[in-house]
Tab-separated table of C-alpha atoms in Angstrom:
chain	number	residue	atom	x	y	z
E	1369	MET	CA	-24.727	24.839	13.187
E	1370	GLU	CA	-21.419	23.581	13.542
E	1371	LYS	CA	-19.171	21.327	11.501
E	1372	GLN	CA	-16.406	19.063	12.741
E	1373	GLY	CA	-13.103	19.297	11.335
E	1374	GLN	CA	-9.669	18.228	12.061
E	1375	GLY	CA	-7.351	20.606	13.801
E	1376	GLN	CA	-3.657	20.173	14.359
E	1377	GLU	CA	-2.360	17.132	16.068
E	1378	GLY	CA	-5.846	15.350	15.771
E	1379	ARG	CA	-7.635	18.135	17.672
E	1380	ARG	CA	-11.229	18.342	16.195
E	1381	GLY	CA	-11.427	22.012	15.261
E	1382	GLU	CA	-15.110	23.374	14.404
E	1383	CYS	CA	-16.433	25.791	12.179
E	1384	ALA	CA	-19.685	27.564	11.666
E	1385	GLU	CA	-21.574	26.046	8.777
E	1386	THR	CA	-22.669	29.523	7.376
E	1387	CYS	CA	-18.950	30.490	7.376
E	1388	PHE	CA	-18.560	27.234	5.231
E	1389	ASP	CA	-21.764	28.446	2.948
E	1390	LEU	CA	-20.229	31.838	2.548
E	1391	LEU	CA	-16.753	30.355	1.581
E	1392	LEU	CA	-18.616	28.312	-1.125
E	1393	ILE	CA	-20.185	30.941	-2.639
E	1394	GLU	CA	-17.157	33.066	-2.919
E	1395	MET	CA	-15.406	30.285	-4.431
E	1396	ILE	CA	-17.879	29.769	-7.214
E	1397	HIS	CA	-17.843	33.560	-7.960
E	1398	LEU	CA	-14.200	33.507	-8.206
E	1399	TYR	CA	-13.204	29.996	-9.811
E	1400	GLY	CA	-16.676	28.849	-11.198
E	1401	GLY	CA	-17.716	31.610	-13.641
E	1402	ARG	CA	-19.111	31.418	-17.061
E	1403	PRO	CA	-17.183	33.474	-19.753
E	1404	THR	CA	-20.200	35.715	-20.241
E	1405	GLN	CA	-20.347	36.686	-16.499
E	1406	GLY	CA	-19.670	40.149	-15.802
E	1407	THR	CA	-16.923	40.158	-12.668
E	1408	THR	CA	-13.104	40.333	-13.688
E	1409	THR	CA	-12.291	37.582	-11.661
E	1410	THR	CA	-13.980	34.980	-13.379
E	1411	THR	CA	-11.730	34.534	-16.296
E	1412	THR	CA	-10.692	30.925	-17.361
E	1413	THR	CA	-7.155	31.726	-19.113
E	1414	THR	CA	-4.096	30.423	-17.299
E	1415	THR	CA	-2.271	33.577	-17.202
E	1416	THR	CA	-4.780	35.899	-15.692
E	1417	THR	CA	-5.984	33.495	-13.293
E	1418	THR	CA	-2.674	32.819	-11.561
E	1419	THR	CA	-2.404	36.776	-11.058
E	1420	ASN	CA	-5.702	36.906	-9.696
E	1421	ALA	CA	-5.304	33.976	-7.697
E	1422	THR	CA	-2.830	35.781	-5.345
E	1423	GLU	CA	-4.926	38.815	-4.844
E	1424	ALA	CA	-8.056	37.106	-4.572
E	1425	THR	CA	-7.127	34.229	-2.365
E	1426	PRO	CA	-7.134	36.276	0.875
E	1427	LYS	CA	-10.605	37.411	0.196
E	1428	ALA	CA	-11.670	33.975	-0.530
E	1429	ASN	CA	-10.370	32.879	2.356
E	1430	GLY	CA	-11.846	35.874	4.188
E	1431	GLY	CA	-12.179	35.862	7.977
E	1432	GLY	CA	-9.547	33.298	8.556
E	1433	VAL	CA	-11.732	30.473	8.322
E	1434	GLN	CA	-10.165	27.333	8.644
E	1435	GLU	CA	-12.416	24.423	8.152
E	1436	ARG	CA	-11.568	20.756	7.250
E	1437	ARG	CA	-10.255	21.349	3.846
E	1438	PRO	CA	-6.400	22.525	3.832
E	1439	SER	CA	-5.996	26.143	2.874
E	1440	GLY	CA	-3.508	25.833	0.222
E	1441	ALA	CA	-6.329	24.237	-1.965
E	1442	GLN	CA	-7.828	27.398	-2.839
E	1443	GLU	CA	-4.617	28.695	-4.417
E	1444	ARG	CA	-3.965	25.663	-6.294
E	1445	GLY	CA	-7.499	25.876	-7.839
E	1446	PRO	CA	-6.681	28.649	-10.655
E	1447	GLY	CA	-3.427	27.241	-11.456
E	1448	GLU	CA	-5.324	23.889	-12.410
E	1449	ALA	CA	-7.935	25.253	-14.286
E	1450	GLY	CA	-6.239	25.495	-17.330
E	1451	ALA	CA	-4.357	22.222	-16.736
E	1452	GLY	CA	-7.517	20.499	-15.581
E	1453	PRO	CA	-9.496	18.021	-17.928
E	1454	GLY	CA	-11.043	19.815	-21.046
E	1455	GLY	CA	-10.258	23.367	-19.797
E	1456	GLY	CA	-13.654	24.501	-19.849
E	1457	PRO	CA	-15.212	26.937	-17.615
E	1458	GLY	CA	-15.711	25.894	-13.986
E	1459	ASP	CA	-13.255	22.989	-14.241
E	1460	GLY	CA	-11.093	25.350	-11.680
E	1461	LEU	CA	-13.827	24.314	-9.222
E	1462	GLU	CA	-14.267	20.425	-10.335
E	1463	SER	CA	-10.161	20.427	-10.037
E	1464	MET	CA	-10.243	21.419	-6.553
E	1465	GLY	CA	-12.894	19.337	-5.602
E	1466	PHE	CA	-10.693	16.262	-6.998
E	1467	GLN	CA	-7.830	17.205	-4.845
E	1468	VAL	CA	-9.560	17.826	-1.708
E	1469	GLY	CA	-11.417	14.229	-2.608
E	1470	CYS	CA	-8.204	12.495	-2.792
E	1471	GLN	CA	-7.015	13.921	0.286
E	1472	LEU	CA	-10.216	13.138	2.177
E	1473	GLY	CA	-10.321	10.119	0.608
E	1474	GLU	CA	-7.046	8.766	2.306
E	1475	ARG	CA	-8.008	10.298	5.529
E	1476	TYR	CA	-11.221	8.549	5.866
E	1477	SER	CA	-10.229	5.244	4.577
E	1478	LYS	CA	-7.597	5.082	6.871
E	1479	SER	CA	-9.321	2.172	9.094
E	1480	ARG	CA	-9.809	-0.057	5.716
E	1481	ALA	CA	-7.159	-0.918	3.661
E	1482	SER	CA	-8.645	-3.158	0.548
E	1483	PHE	CA	-12.178	-3.118	-0.972
E	1484	ASP	CA	-13.635	-6.197	-2.513
E	1485	ASP	CA	-14.739	-4.509	-5.697
E	1486	THR	CA	-15.812	-1.344	-7.270
E	1487	LEU	CA	-19.544	-1.714	-5.676
E	1488	ASP	CA	-17.550	-2.011	-2.168
E	1489	ILE	CA	-15.820	1.150	-2.918
E	1490	VAL	CA	-18.991	3.006	-4.037
E	1491	LYS	CA	-20.911	1.498	-0.945
E	1492	PHE	CA	-17.922	3.295	1.060
E	1493	LEU	CA	-18.546	6.624	-0.555
E	1494	CYS	CA	-21.978	6.522	0.044
E	1495	LYS	CA	-21.999	5.676	3.615
E	1496	ASP	CA	-18.964	6.408	5.476
E	1497	PHE	CA	-17.471	9.362	3.259
E	1498	TRP	CA	-20.940	11.041	2.750
E	1499	THR	CA	-21.700	10.598	6.358
E	1500	GLU	CA	-18.039	12.418	7.154
E	1501	VAL	CA	-18.697	15.197	4.826
E	1502	PHE	CA	-22.383	15.635	4.643
E	1503	ARG	CA	-23.521	13.964	8.081
E	1504	LYS	CA	-25.961	11.784	6.455
E	1505	GLN	CA	-25.387	8.925	3.930
E	1506	VAL	CA	-26.688	8.690	0.652
E	1507	ASP	CA	-30.477	7.988	0.377
E	1508	ASN	CA	-30.438	5.672	-2.667
E	1509	LEU	CA	-27.723	4.204	-4.888
E	1510	LYS	CA	-28.700	2.629	-8.055
E	1511	THR	CA	-26.669	0.644	-10.575
E	1512	ASN	CA	-26.758	-0.695	-14.028
E	1513	HIS	CA	-23.863	-3.226	-13.160
E	1514	ARG	CA	-21.854	-2.234	-16.240
E	1515	GLY	CA	-20.098	0.704	-14.515
E	1516	VAL	CA	-22.694	3.403	-13.976
E	1517	PHE	CA	-23.830	4.317	-10.521
E	1518	VAL	CA	-26.378	7.288	-9.679
E	1519	LEU	CA	-26.287	8.294	-6.041
E	1520	TYR	CA	-29.249	10.136	-5.175
E	1521	ASP	CA	-29.491	12.438	-1.837
E	1522	SER	CA	-32.984	13.697	-1.032
E	1523	LYS	CA	-31.707	16.443	0.932
E	1524	PHE	CA	-28.381	17.689	-0.240
E	1525	ARG	CA	-26.657	19.741	2.453
E	1526	TRP	CA	-25.090	22.209	0.338
E	1527	LEU	CA	-28.065	22.923	-1.256
E	1528	ARG	CA	-30.277	23.431	1.678
E	1529	SER	CA	-30.162	27.148	1.375
E	1530	ALA	CA	-30.728	27.398	-2.611
E	1531	SER	CA	-34.084	28.152	-3.743
E	1532	ALA	CA	-35.121	27.912	-7.485
E	1533	GLY	CA	-36.448	30.909	-9.103
E	1534	LYS	CA	-36.426	28.808	-12.539
E	1535	MET	CA	-34.740	25.811	-13.790
E	1536	MET	CA	-31.342	26.248	-13.563
E	1537	GLY	CA	-28.937	25.745	-16.808
E	1538	ASP	CA	-30.479	28.799	-18.908
E	1539	ASN	CA	-28.363	32.049	-19.342
E	1540	ALA	CA	-31.338	34.028	-18.574
E	1541	SER	CA	-32.398	32.391	-15.442
E	1542	ALA	CA	-30.768	31.632	-12.578
E	1543	ALA	CA	-31.450	29.864	-9.207
E	1544	ALA	CA	-30.746	32.552	-6.456
E	1545	VAL	CA	-28.859	31.263	-3.555
E	1546	GLY	CA	-31.100	32.085	-0.503
E	1547	ALA	CA	-30.371	33.481	3.118
E	1548	GLY	CA	-26.882	33.694	4.315
E	1549	SER	CA	-25.280	34.199	1.214
E	1550	GLY	CA	-24.605	37.778	1.233
E	1551	GLY	CA	-24.173	37.956	-2.522
E	1552	GLN	CA	-25.094	40.853	-4.731
E	1553	PRO	CA	-28.047	40.324	-6.916
E	1554	GLY	CA	-27.060	40.781	-10.711
E	1555	GLN	CA	-23.620	40.090	-10.176
E	1556	GLY	CA	-22.504	36.709	-11.358
E	1557	LYS	CA	-25.563	34.588	-10.453
E	1558	THR	CA	-24.841	31.392	-9.025
E	1559	THR	CA	-26.980	28.557	-10.550
E	1560	VAL	CA	-27.355	25.147	-8.911
E	1561	GLY	CA	-24.869	23.669	-11.286
E	1562	ASP	CA	-22.279	25.659	-10.212
E	1563	LEU	CA	-23.006	24.779	-6.570
E	1564	LEU	CA	-22.698	21.018	-7.641
E	1565	ARG	CA	-19.498	21.220	-9.464
E	1566	PHE	CA	-17.384	20.916	-6.670
E	1567	PRO	CA	-19.006	17.786	-4.873
E	1568	CYS	CA	-18.893	16.221	-8.575
E	1569	GLY	CA	-15.162	16.750	-8.175
E	1570	LEU	CA	-14.922	15.471	-4.514
E	1571	ILE	CA	-16.451	12.580	-5.359
E	1572	ARG	CA	-14.021	11.846	-8.551
E	1573	GLY	CA	-11.118	12.480	-6.390
E	1574	VAL	CA	-12.454	9.922	-3.480
E	1575	LEU	CA	-12.768	7.283	-6.223
E	1576	PHE	CA	-9.444	8.122	-7.880
E	1577	THR	CA	-7.489	7.453	-4.586
E	1578	LEU	CA	-9.241	4.408	-4.104
E	1579	GLY	CA	-8.086	2.998	-7.473
E	1580	ILE	CA	-11.382	4.011	-9.798
E	1581	LYS	CA	-11.365	6.270	-12.648
E	1582	ALA	CA	-14.542	7.619	-13.317
E	1583	VAL	CA	-16.543	10.853	-14.697
E	1584	VAL	CA	-19.081	12.229	-12.224
E	1585	SER	CA	-21.875	14.594	-13.284
E	1586	ALA	CA	-24.670	16.092	-11.136
E	1587	ASP	CA	-28.296	16.635	-11.647
E	1588	VAL	CA	-30.920	18.358	-9.728
E	1589	ALA	CA	-34.231	16.846	-9.642
E	1590	SER	CA	-37.693	18.746	-9.340
E	1591	SER	CA	-37.487	19.407	-5.450
E	1592	LEU	CA	-34.459	21.403	-4.988
E	1593	PRO	CA	-32.415	19.934	-2.010
E	1594	ALA	CA	-32.671	16.797	-3.685
E	1595	CYS	CA	-29.933	16.157	-6.240
E	1596	SER	CA	-28.259	12.978	-7.899
E	1597	PHE	CA	-24.834	12.377	-8.878
E	1598	THR	CA	-24.141	10.291	-11.909
E	1599	VAL	CA	-20.894	7.912	-11.858
E	1600	LYS	CA	-19.450	6.519	-14.818
E	1601	ILE	CA	-16.707	4.345	-14.395
E	1602	GLN	CA	-14.064	4.382	-17.248
E	1603	GLN	CA	-11.246	2.212	-15.965
E	1604	GLN	CA	-10.635	0.241	-13.043
E	1605	ALA	CA	-7.033	0.181	-11.645
E	1606	LYS	CA	-7.655	-2.483	-9.323
P	286	MET	CA	26.770	-11.000	10.762
P	287	PRO	CA	26.960	-10.299	14.335
P	288	ARG	CA	24.993	-7.270	15.216
P	289	ASP	CA	25.276	-5.170	18.634
P	290	SER	CA	22.473	-3.101	18.140
P	291	THR	CA	19.021	-3.720	16.298
P	292	THR	CA	19.098	-2.054	12.689
P	293	LEU	CA	15.763	-0.787	11.212
P	294	THR	CA	15.374	0.822	7.867
P	295	PHE	CA	11.917	2.125	7.145
P	296	VAL	CA	10.697	2.930	3.430
P	297	ILE	CA	7.559	4.341	2.139
P	298	VAL	CA	6.736	3.295	-1.215
P	299	GLY	CA	4.078	5.402	-3.193
P	300	GLY	CA	3.160	4.226	-6.521
P	301	GLU	CA	6.283	2.863	-7.944
P	302	THR	CA	9.109	4.612	-6.442
P	303	PRO	CA	10.327	5.009	-2.903
P	304	ILE	CA	9.332	8.451	-1.555
P	305	TYR	CA	10.980	8.369	1.868
P	306	GLU	CA	13.765	6.081	3.383
P	307	CYS	CA	15.174	6.158	6.730
P	308	GLU	CA	17.751	4.162	8.616
P	309	ILE	CA	16.955	4.047	12.392
P	310	LYS	CA	19.647	3.087	14.838
P	311	ALA	CA	19.712	2.579	18.455
P	312	GLY	CA	22.437	4.912	18.764
P	313	ALA	CA	22.124	8.542	18.888
P	314	LYS	CA	24.105	9.062	15.740
P	315	LYS	CA	22.178	9.840	12.451
P	316	GLU	CA	22.791	7.926	9.675
P	317	GLU	CA	22.742	9.504	6.319
P	318	THR	CA	22.782	6.817	3.952
P	319	VAL	CA	20.772	3.554	3.826
P	320	ASN	CA	22.594	0.410	3.777
P	321	TYR	CA	22.604	-1.144	0.280
P	322	LEU	CA	21.830	-4.287	1.204
P	323	HIS	CA	18.668	-3.441	3.175
P	324	GLU	CA	17.298	-1.139	0.353
P	325	PHE	CA	17.794	-4.275	-1.874
P	326	VAL	CA	15.718	-6.788	0.609
P	327	LEU	CA	12.967	-3.996	0.746
P	328	HIS	CA	12.514	-3.834	-2.646
P	329	ALA	CA	12.822	-7.262	-3.436
P	330	SER	CA	9.903	-7.990	-1.063
P	331	LEU	CA	7.397	-5.397	-2.839
P	332	ASP	CA	5.931	-8.239	-4.828
P	333	ASN	CA	5.100	-10.229	-1.889
P	334	VAL	CA	3.498	-6.807	-0.420
P	335	ASP	CA	1.679	-6.876	-3.340
P	336	GLU	CA	0.154	-10.538	-3.051
P	337	ALA	CA	-0.319	-9.912	0.768
P	338	ILE	CA	-2.723	-6.907	0.225
P	339	TRP	CA	-5.124	-8.980	-1.627
P	340	THR	CA	-5.119	-11.542	1.334
P	341	THR	CA	-6.151	-9.390	3.843
P	342	GLN	CA	-8.735	-6.714	4.792
P	343	SER	CA	-6.659	-4.744	7.144
P	344	CYS	CA	-3.727	-2.331	6.296
P	345	TYR	CA	-1.321	-4.338	8.732
P	346	LEU	CA	0.185	-6.650	6.455
P	347	LYS	CA	2.507	-8.406	9.164
P	348	GLN	CA	5.506	-10.218	7.841
P	349	VAL	CA	5.875	-10.482	3.917
P	350	ASP	CA	9.347	-11.791	3.403
P	351	ARG	CA	12.598	-12.866	5.017
P	352	TYR	CA	16.184	-12.764	3.816
P	353	TYR	CA	18.118	-14.748	6.747
P	354	ASP	CA	17.658	-13.090	9.704
P	355	LEU	CA	16.132	-9.811	8.476
P	356	THR	CA	12.359	-9.818	7.977
P	357	VAL	CA	10.425	-7.282	6.122
P	358	SER	CA	7.083	-6.074	7.726
P	359	ALA	CA	4.431	-3.857	5.454
P	360	TYR	CA	1.539	-2.007	5.790
P	361	ALA	CA	-0.566	-0.942	3.090
P	362	THR	CA	-2.765	2.324	2.800
P	363	SER	CA	-6.169	2.420	0.861
P	364	SER	CA	-4.632	4.393	-1.897
P	365	LEU	CA	-1.703	1.768	-2.185
P	366	VAL	CA	0.747	3.334	-0.377
P	367	LYS	CA	3.054	0.805	1.322
P	368	PHE	CA	5.360	1.259	4.404
P	369	LEU	CA	7.875	-1.152	4.605
P	370	LEU	CA	9.893	-1.943	7.597
P	371	LEU	CA	13.062	-4.187	7.927
P	372	HIS	CA	13.909	-5.513	11.361
P	373	ASP	CA	15.843	-8.397	12.698
P	374	SER	CA	13.732	-8.820	16.029
P	375	LYS	CA	10.168	-9.712	16.669
P	376	ASN	CA	7.960	-7.204	17.601
P	377	ASP	CA	4.657	-7.558	16.249
P	378	ASP	CA	2.562	-5.177	18.501
P	379	GLY	CA	4.996	-2.550	18.580
P	380	ILE	CA	5.553	-2.428	14.545
P	381	ARG	CA	1.780	-2.339	14.195
P	382	SER	CA	1.268	0.834	16.506
P	383	PHE	CA	4.425	2.261	14.803
P	384	PHE	CA	2.685	1.839	11.482
P	385	HIS	CA	-0.442	2.968	12.838
P	386	ASP	CA	1.238	6.402	13.948
P	387	ILE	CA	3.195	6.865	10.974
P	388	HIS	CA	0.044	6.493	9.189
P	389	GLU	CA	-1.519	9.774	10.710
P	390	TYR	CA	1.475	11.504	9.847
P	391	PHE	CA	1.539	10.199	6.453
P	392	ILE	CA	-2.130	11.598	6.078
P	393	LYS	CA	-1.081	14.999	7.313
P	394	ILE	CA	2.032	15.337	4.697
P	395	MET	CA	-0.544	14.105	1.927
P	396	LEU	CA	-2.811	17.045	2.650
P	397	ASN	CA	-0.226	19.059	1.379
P	398	PRO	CA	-1.753	20.245	-2.091
P	399	PHE	CA	1.470	20.100	-3.621
P	400	HIS	CA	2.398	16.855	-2.680
P	401	THR	CA	1.271	13.662	-5.153
P	402	GLN	CA	1.903	10.046	-4.529
P	403	THR	CA	5.280	10.291	-6.003
P	404	THR	CA	6.815	13.425	-4.379
P	405	LYS	CA	9.373	12.445	-2.109
P	406	ILE	CA	8.897	13.529	1.527
P	407	THR	CA	11.639	16.073	2.310
P	408	SER	CA	10.273	17.375	5.733
P	409	LYS	CA	12.421	17.437	8.555
P	410	HIS	CA	9.777	17.610	10.823
P	411	PHE	CA	8.253	14.244	9.480
P	412	ASP	CA	11.865	12.750	9.883
P	413	GLU	CA	12.161	13.616	13.401
P	414	LYS	CA	8.529	12.132	14.197
P	415	VAL	CA	9.642	8.843	12.573
P	416	LYS	CA	12.666	8.717	14.769
P	417	LEU	CA	10.824	9.458	17.745
P	418	LEU	CA	8.186	6.959	16.964
P	419	ALA	CA	10.894	4.246	16.311
P	420	GLN	CA	12.218	4.985	19.559
P	421	LYS	CA	9.126	4.679	21.295
P	422	TYR	CA	8.020	1.623	19.768
P	423	LEU	CA	10.618	-0.330	18.285
P	424	LEU	CA	13.634	0.079	20.245
């Protein structure tokens, strides 16, 4: 399976999707860990993460995978982890998603300049942006017309190899990531919540670049490839 | 004022401040500083650009302002970064293509994670590309 990416001078580059999955898992292990996890690379204090970043980024970028996102995004991540909102664990991932979202938002909204209103922007996110990034559209969009949107995707691409052992969110249990991950069991278990942090940041970034400040959270329904993103709009620039 | 050759000034405004300015002359010599009058006219036209954004769904805003024989054409991206071009000749299609191609290069610059909407663009490569495109479409 291959994903399309933009190469130099507008030539579309391609990257195997499994490489992308591996990269995502490495990123989560490196930048998204909770303080109680065992590995030394998942600390969240600013001083240590910046030094870890310089050693760790060659590993995270392993194999020279150059896909859609700029390679500099990985280096920026830990530096932002302390400066990000709140400064809690996993904020690095969200901030990285935010930055990538800003840039992708600029790129994919190239053909249209102005949007009619917030609903129009969210529709653009659900249709055009989702198609470009995840190769399908969002299945269901709900709104309460008062600034809260729920985007429901019944088969979220980045969760397609995740299997839930038990419900995610507990310290004691974790959703193991299935075939193709190459992760070692028992060392820094990845939960589904971690996998969804980056997409939350992505959505927040796209909305920000189009003029909407929002807070995004993700939720997994009982059937695993399905997930929903809740977008709460705080303030509109337009 | 009599003009021997067409003078063009191109400014990119991100947020509130200009992040890139370039004076393009038909001759080969490079101009380091931007003509003050041109800068003034361009900045004064920003209000008109803001108004024009609401009237159309496309990025290209055509002519937004005039000052005697100088016209200002504008182009706005969806993140509200404005490209302004001051010119004294009429060249609608050329200007539209110019803006379109500049947008491509601009996106490439913006992919730099160290760049924000307000960082000045200092890349020589971008500068050369702007001049090349100007030669191709506007002169």
